[in-house]
Amino acid sequence: MGIVSGRVGGVIGGYDISATVDSGVISGRIGGMIFGDDINLTYSMEEGFIKGRLGGAVFGKSIEGSLSLNSISIRIGGMVDGNDLELETGGNSVYGRCGGTTIGFDVGIDFFEGQAVGRLGGGVVGMDVNGSVTDVEPIIAGALFAITYYIYKVNHRNSGSSGSSGGNR
């Protein structure tokens, strides 16, 4: 059984990831016990697919796409409220993009001796990745870290104050 665990972001801002990978099934949790999503995915390298659900049956996001040892191409969410995640491997790294060229984020994660370190987003706006990976393909682990950041961004999209007044008139 493989394990992916770690943190995307810092102590205050960010989400934890804890997932097991076993016989084509990925299960676990993104975020905390209250704020976050369950992970329920199935995949097959031989058949080239990954699919499943983040969150619950009512509130959550579907995931579906293609997968190989060197690349993953998935849709997180629906056609209106979702984004594409495109990643590939090179050496000990997983890199790519989630979202479009204007709205989205870059993915760059390095894997070395069971550790995963990298950056999601840009140099100024983004979050660091710090995790551990045991017996999991880098493309799967990289996708899980990127999905964690995506879920964090979606859950915090409208949580800040805009500084404007005159809300309910």
PDB file of C-alpha atoms in Angstrom:
ATOM      1  CA  MET A   1       0.000   0.000   0.000  1.00  0.00           C
ATOM      2  CA  GLY A   2       1.279   3.460  -0.909  1.00  0.00           C
ATOM      3  CA  ILE A   3       0.947   6.637   1.116  1.00  0.00           C
ATOM      4  CA  VAL A   4       0.904  10.323   0.186  1.00  0.00           C
ATOM      5  CA  SER A   5       0.891  12.792   3.069  1.00  0.00           C
ATOM      6  CA  GLY A   6       1.972  16.333   3.714  1.00  0.00           C
ATOM      7  CA  ARG A   7       1.014  19.971   3.632  1.00  0.00           C
ATOM      8  CA  VAL A   8       0.264  22.433   0.876  1.00  0.00           C
ATOM      9  CA  GLY A   9       0.833  25.894   2.340  1.00  0.00           C
ATOM     10  CA  GLY A  10       2.020  27.027   5.725  1.00  0.00           C
ATOM     11  CA  VAL A  11       0.948  26.425   9.288  1.00  0.00           C
ATOM     12  CA  ILE A  12      -1.905  28.966   9.137  1.00  0.00           C
ATOM     13  CA  GLY A  13      -2.909  29.009   5.465  1.00  0.00           C
ATOM     14  CA  GLY A  14      -3.058  25.700   3.651  1.00  0.00           C
ATOM     15  CA  TYR A  15      -4.406  22.183   3.684  1.00  0.00           C
ATOM     16  CA  ASP A  16      -3.124  18.780   4.729  1.00  0.00           C
ATOM     17  CA  ILE A  17      -3.286  15.768   2.443  1.00  0.00           C
ATOM     18  CA  SER A  18      -3.412  12.206   3.695  1.00  0.00           C
ATOM     19  CA  ALA A  19      -4.128   9.459   1.182  1.00  0.00           C
ATOM     20  CA  THR A  20      -3.566   5.756   0.694  1.00  0.00           C
ATOM     21  CA  VAL A  21      -3.065   4.218  -2.730  1.00  0.00           C
ATOM     22  CA  ASP A  22      -3.776   0.505  -3.020  1.00  0.00           C
ATOM     23  CA  SER A  23      -4.803  -1.743  -5.920  1.00  0.00           C
ATOM     24  CA  GLY A  24      -6.142   1.087  -8.080  1.00  0.00           C
ATOM     25  CA  VAL A  25      -7.985   2.868  -5.259  1.00  0.00           C
ATOM     26  CA  ILE A  26      -7.021   6.251  -3.804  1.00  0.00           C
ATOM     27  CA  SER A  27      -8.745   7.189  -0.553  1.00  0.00           C
ATOM     28  CA  GLY A  28      -8.127   9.699   2.177  1.00  0.00           C
ATOM     29  CA  ARG A  29      -8.723  13.323   3.096  1.00  0.00           C
ATOM     30  CA  ILE A  30      -7.781  16.791   1.901  1.00  0.00           C
ATOM     31  CA  GLY A  31      -7.989  19.537   4.544  1.00  0.00           C
ATOM     32  CA  GLY A  32      -9.054  19.014   8.119  1.00  0.00           C
ATOM     33  CA  MET A  33     -11.863  17.178   9.830  1.00  0.00           C
ATOM     34  CA  ILE A  34     -14.326  20.061   9.438  1.00  0.00           C
ATOM     35  CA  PHE A  35     -13.159  21.937   6.351  1.00  0.00           C
ATOM     36  CA  GLY A  36     -11.973  19.679   3.574  1.00  0.00           C
ATOM     37  CA  ASP A  37     -12.983  16.826   1.312  1.00  0.00           C
ATOM     38  CA  ASP A  38     -12.842  13.055   1.326  1.00  0.00           C
ATOM     39  CA  ILE A  39     -10.895  11.461  -1.544  1.00  0.00           C
ATOM     40  CA  ASN A  40     -12.571   8.550  -3.343  1.00  0.00           C
ATOM     41  CA  LEU A  41     -10.842   7.801  -6.668  1.00  0.00           C
ATOM     42  CA  THR A  42     -10.143   4.746  -8.793  1.00  0.00           C
ATOM     43  CA  TYR A  43      -7.490   4.476 -11.488  1.00  0.00           C
ATOM     44  CA  SER A  44      -5.726   2.074 -13.821  1.00  0.00           C
ATOM     45  CA  MET A  45      -2.363   2.742 -15.457  1.00  0.00           C
ATOM     46  CA  GLU A  46      -2.988  -0.170 -17.844  1.00  0.00           C
ATOM     47  CA  GLU A  47      -6.401   1.097 -18.963  1.00  0.00           C
ATOM     48  CA  GLY A  48      -5.309   4.754 -18.751  1.00  0.00           C
ATOM     49  CA  PHE A  49      -8.075   6.262 -16.605  1.00  0.00           C
ATOM     50  CA  ILE A  50      -8.659   8.004 -13.300  1.00  0.00           C
ATOM     51  CA  LYS A  51     -12.105   8.892 -11.973  1.00  0.00           C
ATOM     52  CA  GLY A  52     -14.066   9.420  -8.806  1.00  0.00           C
ATOM     53  CA  ARG A  53     -15.181  12.050  -6.359  1.00  0.00           C
ATOM     54  CA  LEU A  54     -13.823  14.574  -3.864  1.00  0.00           C
ATOM     55  CA  GLY A  55     -16.160  15.490  -1.021  1.00  0.00           C
ATOM     56  CA  GLY A  56     -19.529  13.864  -0.555  1.00  0.00           C
ATOM     57  CA  ALA A  57     -22.275  12.650  -2.833  1.00  0.00           C
ATOM     58  CA  VAL A  58     -24.107  16.010  -2.774  1.00  0.00           C
ATOM     59  CA  PHE A  59     -21.391  18.563  -2.078  1.00  0.00           C
ATOM     60  CA  GLY A  60     -18.186  17.740  -3.879  1.00  0.00           C
ATOM     61  CA  LYS A  61     -16.422  17.577  -7.195  1.00  0.00           C
ATOM     62  CA  SER A  62     -16.111  14.825  -9.745  1.00  0.00           C
ATOM     63  CA  ILE A  63     -12.760  13.897 -11.235  1.00  0.00           C
ATOM     64  CA  GLU A  64     -12.341  12.150 -14.561  1.00  0.00           C
ATOM     65  CA  GLY A  65      -9.572  11.857 -17.088  1.00  0.00           C
ATOM     66  CA  SER A  66      -6.669   9.974 -18.597  1.00  0.00           C
ATOM     67  CA  LEU A  67      -3.533   8.722 -16.885  1.00  0.00           C
ATOM     68  CA  SER A  68      -0.185   7.158 -17.767  1.00  0.00           C
ATOM     69  CA  LEU A  69       3.133   6.749 -15.939  1.00  0.00           C
ATOM     70  CA  ASN A  70       4.326  10.033 -17.495  1.00  0.00           C
ATOM     71  CA  SER A  71       1.202  12.212 -17.663  1.00  0.00           C
ATOM     72  CA  ILE A  72      -2.229  12.934 -16.311  1.00  0.00           C
ATOM     73  CA  SER A  73      -5.044  14.950 -17.859  1.00  0.00           C
ATOM     74  CA  ILE A  74      -8.163  15.358 -15.724  1.00  0.00           C
ATOM     75  CA  ARG A  75     -11.181  17.556 -15.216  1.00  0.00           C
ATOM     76  CA  ILE A  76     -11.867  18.575 -11.620  1.00  0.00           C
ATOM     77  CA  GLY A  77     -15.525  19.580 -11.264  1.00  0.00           C
ATOM     78  CA  GLY A  78     -18.062  20.233 -13.958  1.00  0.00           C
ATOM     79  CA  MET A  79     -17.934  22.043 -17.288  1.00  0.00           C
ATOM     80  CA  VAL A  80     -18.946  25.363 -15.719  1.00  0.00           C
ATOM     81  CA  ASP A  81     -17.372  25.301 -12.271  1.00  0.00           C
ATOM     82  CA  GLY A  82     -14.330  23.095 -12.870  1.00  0.00           C
ATOM     83  CA  ASN A  83     -10.796  23.240 -14.200  1.00  0.00           C
ATOM     84  CA  ASP A  84      -8.461  21.040 -16.188  1.00  0.00           C
ATOM     85  CA  LEU A  85      -5.291  19.676 -14.610  1.00  0.00           C
ATOM     86  CA  GLU A  86      -2.494  18.737 -17.029  1.00  0.00           C
ATOM     87  CA  LEU A  87       0.709  17.284 -15.558  1.00  0.00           C
ATOM     88  CA  GLU A  88       3.714  15.380 -16.848  1.00  0.00           C
ATOM     89  CA  THR A  89       6.869  13.898 -15.397  1.00  0.00           C
ATOM     90  CA  GLY A  90      10.493  14.587 -16.227  1.00  0.00           C
ATOM     91  CA  GLY A  91      13.281  13.032 -14.204  1.00  0.00           C
ATOM     92  CA  ASN A  92      12.291  13.306 -10.552  1.00  0.00           C
ATOM     93  CA  SER A  93       9.810  16.140 -11.177  1.00  0.00           C
ATOM     94  CA  VAL A  94       6.129  16.593 -11.883  1.00  0.00           C
ATOM     95  CA  TYR A  95       5.137  19.835 -13.583  1.00  0.00           C
ATOM     96  CA  GLY A  96       2.257  21.388 -15.477  1.00  0.00           C
ATOM     97  CA  ARG A  97      -0.762  23.613 -15.005  1.00  0.00           C
ATOM     98  CA  CYS A  98      -4.238  23.649 -13.513  1.00  0.00           C
ATOM     99  CA  GLY A  99      -6.699  25.999 -15.193  1.00  0.00           C
ATOM    100  CA  GLY A 100      -6.127  28.216 -18.179  1.00  0.00           C
ATOM    101  CA  THR A 101      -3.303  30.537 -19.139  1.00  0.00           C
ATOM    102  CA  THR A 102      -4.773  33.529 -17.282  1.00  0.00           C
ATOM    103  CA  ILE A 103      -6.692  32.017 -14.376  1.00  0.00           C
ATOM    104  CA  GLY A 104      -5.001  28.990 -12.898  1.00  0.00           C
ATOM    105  CA  PHE A 105      -1.739  27.946 -11.322  1.00  0.00           C
ATOM    106  CA  ASP A 106       1.564  26.310 -12.215  1.00  0.00           C
ATOM    107  CA  VAL A 107       2.666  23.026 -10.672  1.00  0.00           C
ATOM    108  CA  GLY A 108       6.296  22.192  -9.933  1.00  0.00           C
ATOM    109  CA  ILE A 109       7.080  19.367  -7.497  1.00  0.00           C
ATOM    110  CA  ASP A 110      10.338  17.457  -7.038  1.00  0.00           C
ATOM    111  CA  PHE A 111      10.512  13.949  -5.562  1.00  0.00           C
ATOM    112  CA  PHE A 112      13.644  12.631  -3.866  1.00  0.00           C
ATOM    113  CA  GLU A 113      14.124   9.787  -1.382  1.00  0.00           C
ATOM    114  CA  GLY A 114      10.473   9.675  -0.322  1.00  0.00           C
ATOM    115  CA  GLN A 115      10.107  13.445   0.015  1.00  0.00           C
ATOM    116  CA  ALA A 116       8.030  15.816  -2.104  1.00  0.00           C
ATOM    117  CA  VAL A 117       8.909  19.519  -2.224  1.00  0.00           C
ATOM    118  CA  GLY A 118       7.817  22.200  -4.623  1.00  0.00           C
ATOM    119  CA  ARG A 119       5.589  25.130  -5.411  1.00  0.00           C
ATOM    120  CA  LEU A 120       2.004  25.490  -6.602  1.00  0.00           C
ATOM    121  CA  GLY A 121       1.147  28.861  -8.089  1.00  0.00           C
ATOM    122  CA  GLY A 122       3.757  31.503  -8.719  1.00  0.00           C
ATOM    123  CA  GLY A 123       6.723  32.877  -6.858  1.00  0.00           C
ATOM    124  CA  VAL A 124       4.625  35.492  -5.031  1.00  0.00           C
ATOM    125  CA  VAL A 125       1.089  34.114  -5.031  1.00  0.00           C
ATOM    126  CA  GLY A 126       1.100  30.407  -4.340  1.00  0.00           C
ATOM    127  CA  MET A 127       1.930  27.785  -1.756  1.00  0.00           C
ATOM    128  CA  ASP A 128       4.808  25.474  -0.970  1.00  0.00           C
ATOM    129  CA  VAL A 129       4.490  21.690  -1.011  1.00  0.00           C
ATOM    130  CA  ASN A 130       6.135  19.675   1.727  1.00  0.00           C
ATOM    131  CA  GLY A 131       5.236  16.014   1.911  1.00  0.00           C
ATOM    132  CA  SER A 132       6.241  12.400   1.969  1.00  0.00           C
ATOM    133  CA  VAL A 133       5.479   9.744  -0.620  1.00  0.00           C
ATOM    134  CA  THR A 134       5.874   5.999  -0.165  1.00  0.00           C
ATOM    135  CA  ASP A 135       5.282   3.468  -2.969  1.00  0.00           C
ATOM    136  CA  VAL A 136       3.207   5.847  -5.130  1.00  0.00           C
ATOM    137  CA  GLU A 137       3.973   6.886  -8.703  1.00  0.00           C
ATOM    138  CA  PRO A 138       5.137  10.539  -8.846  1.00  0.00           C
ATOM    139  CA  ILE A 139       2.394  11.448 -11.344  1.00  0.00           C
ATOM    140  CA  ILE A 140      -0.292  10.264  -8.882  1.00  0.00           C
ATOM    141  CA  ALA A 141       1.352  12.006  -5.906  1.00  0.00           C
ATOM    142  CA  GLY A 142       1.864  15.214  -7.885  1.00  0.00           C
ATOM    143  CA  ALA A 143      -1.778  15.218  -8.955  1.00  0.00           C
ATOM    144  CA  LEU A 144      -2.916  14.753  -5.346  1.00  0.00           C
ATOM    145  CA  PHE A 145      -0.835  17.729  -4.162  1.00  0.00           C
ATOM    146  CA  ALA A 146      -2.157  19.879  -7.045  1.00  0.00           C
ATOM    147  CA  ILE A 147      -5.751  18.822  -6.303  1.00  0.00           C
ATOM    148  CA  THR A 148      -5.189  19.773  -2.653  1.00  0.00           C
ATOM    149  CA  TYR A 149      -4.205  23.313  -3.673  1.00  0.00           C
ATOM    150  CA  TYR A 150      -7.143  23.514  -6.085  1.00  0.00           C
ATOM    151  CA  ILE A 151      -9.601  22.512  -3.343  1.00  0.00           C
ATOM    152  CA  TYR A 152      -8.013  25.031  -0.959  1.00  0.00           C
ATOM    153  CA  LYS A 153      -8.416  27.802  -3.546  1.00  0.00           C
ATOM    154  CA  VAL A 154     -12.060  26.864  -4.272  1.00  0.00           C
ATOM    155  CA  ASN A 155     -12.979  26.687  -0.583  1.00  0.00           C
ATOM    156  CA  HIS A 156     -11.369  30.073   0.124  1.00  0.00           C
ATOM    157  CA  ARG A 157     -12.476  31.843  -3.049  1.00  0.00           C
ATOM    158  CA  ASN A 158     -15.177  33.942  -1.392  1.00  0.00           C
ATOM    159  CA  SER A 159     -14.085  33.839   2.232  1.00  0.00           C
ATOM    160  CA  GLY A 160     -12.152  37.143   2.299  1.00  0.00           C
ATOM    161  CA  SER A 161     -13.603  40.591   2.831  1.00  0.00           C
ATOM    162  CA  SER A 162     -13.673  42.893  -0.148  1.00  0.00           C
ATOM    163  CA  GLY A 163     -13.593  46.108   1.863  1.00  0.00           C
ATOM    164  CA  SER A 164     -16.734  47.465   0.227  1.00  0.00           C
ATOM    165  CA  SER A 165     -19.737  48.720   2.136  1.00  0.00           C
ATOM    166  CA  GLY A 166     -23.442  48.880   1.455  1.00  0.00           C
ATOM    167  CA  GLY A 167     -24.108  45.141   1.306  1.00  0.00           C
ATOM    168  CA  ASN A 168     -27.879  44.650   1.826  1.00  0.00           C
ATOM    169  CA  ARG A 169     -29.712  47.829   0.999  1.00  0.00           C
TER     170      ARG A 169
END
